CSV table of C-alpha atoms in Angstrom, one decimal:
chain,number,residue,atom,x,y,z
T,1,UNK,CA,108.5,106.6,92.0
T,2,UNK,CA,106.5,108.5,94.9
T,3,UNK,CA,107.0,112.1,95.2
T,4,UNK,CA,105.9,114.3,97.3
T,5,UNK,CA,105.2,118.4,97.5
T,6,UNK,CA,104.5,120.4,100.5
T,7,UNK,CA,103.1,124.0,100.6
T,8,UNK,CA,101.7,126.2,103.1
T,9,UNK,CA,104.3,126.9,104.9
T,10,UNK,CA,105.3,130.8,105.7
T,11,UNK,CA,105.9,133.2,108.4
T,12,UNK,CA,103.0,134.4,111.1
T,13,UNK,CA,102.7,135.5,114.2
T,14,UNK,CA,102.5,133.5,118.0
T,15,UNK,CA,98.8,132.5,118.2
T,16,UNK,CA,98.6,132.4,114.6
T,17,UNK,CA,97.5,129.5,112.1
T,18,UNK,CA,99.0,127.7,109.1
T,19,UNK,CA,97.6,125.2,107.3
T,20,UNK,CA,100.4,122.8,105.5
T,21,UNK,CA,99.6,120.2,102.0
T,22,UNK,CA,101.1,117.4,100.7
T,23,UNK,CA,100.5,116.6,97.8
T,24,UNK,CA,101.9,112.7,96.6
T,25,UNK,CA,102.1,111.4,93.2
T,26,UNK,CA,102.6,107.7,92.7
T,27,UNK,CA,101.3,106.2,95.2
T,28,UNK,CA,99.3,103.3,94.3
T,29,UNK,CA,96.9,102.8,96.8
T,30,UNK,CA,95.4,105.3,99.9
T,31,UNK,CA,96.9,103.0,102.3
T,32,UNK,CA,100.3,104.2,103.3
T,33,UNK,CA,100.9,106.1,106.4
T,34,UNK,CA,101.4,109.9,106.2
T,35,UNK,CA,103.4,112.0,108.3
T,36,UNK,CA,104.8,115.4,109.3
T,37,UNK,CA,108.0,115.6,111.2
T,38,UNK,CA,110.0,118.6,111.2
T,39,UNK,CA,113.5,120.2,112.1
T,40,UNK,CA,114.7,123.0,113.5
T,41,UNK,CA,118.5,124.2,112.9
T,42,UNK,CA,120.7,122.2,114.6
T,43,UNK,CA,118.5,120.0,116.3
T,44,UNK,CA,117.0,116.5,115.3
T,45,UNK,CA,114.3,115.6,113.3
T,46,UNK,CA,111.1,114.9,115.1
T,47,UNK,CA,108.1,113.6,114.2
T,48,UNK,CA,104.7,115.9,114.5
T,49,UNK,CA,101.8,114.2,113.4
T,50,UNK,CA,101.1,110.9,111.4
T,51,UNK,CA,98.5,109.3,110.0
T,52,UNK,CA,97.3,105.6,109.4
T,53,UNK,CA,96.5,104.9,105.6
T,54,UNK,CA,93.3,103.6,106.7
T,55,UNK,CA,93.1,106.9,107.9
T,56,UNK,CA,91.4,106.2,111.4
T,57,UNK,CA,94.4,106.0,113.3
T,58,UNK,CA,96.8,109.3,114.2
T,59,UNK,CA,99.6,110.0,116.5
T,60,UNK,CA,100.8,113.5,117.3
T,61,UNK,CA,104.0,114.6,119.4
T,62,UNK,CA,103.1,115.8,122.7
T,63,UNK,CA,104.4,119.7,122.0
T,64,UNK,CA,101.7,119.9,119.4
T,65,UNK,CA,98.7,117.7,120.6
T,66,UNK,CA,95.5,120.2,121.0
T,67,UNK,CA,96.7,122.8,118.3
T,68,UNK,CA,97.6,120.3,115.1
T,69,UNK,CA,95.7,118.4,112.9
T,70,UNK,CA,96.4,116.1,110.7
T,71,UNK,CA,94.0,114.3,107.9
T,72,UNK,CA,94.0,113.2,104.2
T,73,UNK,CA,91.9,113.2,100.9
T,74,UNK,CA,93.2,109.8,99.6
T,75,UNK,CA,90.7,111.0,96.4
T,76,UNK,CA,92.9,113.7,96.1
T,77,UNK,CA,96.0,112.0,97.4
T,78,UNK,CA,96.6,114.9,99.9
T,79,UNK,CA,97.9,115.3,103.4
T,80,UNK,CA,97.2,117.8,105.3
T,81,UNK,CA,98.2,119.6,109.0
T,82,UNK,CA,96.2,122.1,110.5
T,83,UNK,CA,98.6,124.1,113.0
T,84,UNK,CA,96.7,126.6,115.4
T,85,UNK,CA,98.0,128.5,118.5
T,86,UNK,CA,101.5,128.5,116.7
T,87,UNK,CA,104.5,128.8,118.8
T,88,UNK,CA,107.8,130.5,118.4
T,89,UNK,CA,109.4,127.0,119.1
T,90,UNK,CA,106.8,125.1,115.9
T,91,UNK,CA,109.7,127.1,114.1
T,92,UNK,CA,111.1,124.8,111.7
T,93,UNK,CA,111.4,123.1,108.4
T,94,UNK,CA,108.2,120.9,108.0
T,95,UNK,CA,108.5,117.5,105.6
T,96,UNK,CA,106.2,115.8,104.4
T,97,UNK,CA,106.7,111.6,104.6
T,98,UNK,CA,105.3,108.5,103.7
T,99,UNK,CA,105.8,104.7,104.1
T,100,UNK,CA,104.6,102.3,101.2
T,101,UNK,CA,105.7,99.5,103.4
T,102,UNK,CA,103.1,98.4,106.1
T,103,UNK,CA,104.8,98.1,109.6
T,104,UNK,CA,103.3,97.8,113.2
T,105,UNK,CA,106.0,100.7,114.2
T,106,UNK,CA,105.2,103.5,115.9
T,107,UNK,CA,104.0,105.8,113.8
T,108,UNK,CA,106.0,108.9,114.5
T,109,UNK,CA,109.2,106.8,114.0
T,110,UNK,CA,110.7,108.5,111.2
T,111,UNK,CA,113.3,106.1,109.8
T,112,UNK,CA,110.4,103.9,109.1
T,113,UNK,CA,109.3,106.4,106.1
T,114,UNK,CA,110.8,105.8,102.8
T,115,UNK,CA,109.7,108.8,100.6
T,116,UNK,CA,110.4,112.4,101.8
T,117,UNK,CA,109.2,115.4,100.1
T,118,UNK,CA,111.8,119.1,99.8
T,119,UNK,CA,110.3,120.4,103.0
T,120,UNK,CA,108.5,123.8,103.7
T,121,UNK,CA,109.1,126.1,106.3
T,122,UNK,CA,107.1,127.7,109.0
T,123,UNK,CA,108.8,130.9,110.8
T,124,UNK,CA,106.6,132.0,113.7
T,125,UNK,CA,107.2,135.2,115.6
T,126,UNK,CA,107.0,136.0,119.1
């Protein structure tokens, strides 16, 4: 059974930076896709920023390409997102996802993932 565990999240300031983890336990191999998406109160889900399991390959939602990173330590089996030049609007609940089965799908596509971790949220101020 995969699980997953986010941290990093918290509250800062607009133009500020947060730096989120994942964290995955049984995952058998480094080469699932990893990604962020996040939600906001009462709006969809949306994917941020994913990650290929070969690890060359990312995608990133237009909102947050230029201030997000995302990369992985498959030693470590850790995701990470870099978020810079935060935004009142990056306000939201950030999960953590991955997908154990390979797929051609867009990477950002979030019914596609089929392991979720609790979430961790990001509050930034104006």
């Amino acid at each position: 059974q995969v699980q997953l565990v986010e941290s990093g999240g918290g509250s800062v300031q607009a133009g500020g930076s947060l730096r989120l983890s994942c964290t995955a336990s049984g995952l058998t191999s480094g080469n699932s896709d990893m990604g962020w998406f996040r939600q906001a109160p009462r709006t969809e889900r949306e994917g941020v920023a994913a990650i290929r399991g070969g690890g060359g390959t990312t995608d990133y939602a237009d909102s947050v390409k230029g201030r997000f990173t995302i990369s992985r330590d498959n030693t470590k089996n850790t995701l990470y997102l870099q978020m810079n030049s935060l935004k009142p609007e990056d306000t939201a609940m950030y999960y953590c996802a991955v997908r154990t089965r390979w797929t051609a799908n867009w990477l950002l596509l979030g019914r596609t993932y089929n392991y979720w971790g609790q979430g961790t949220q990001v509050t930034v101020s104006s």
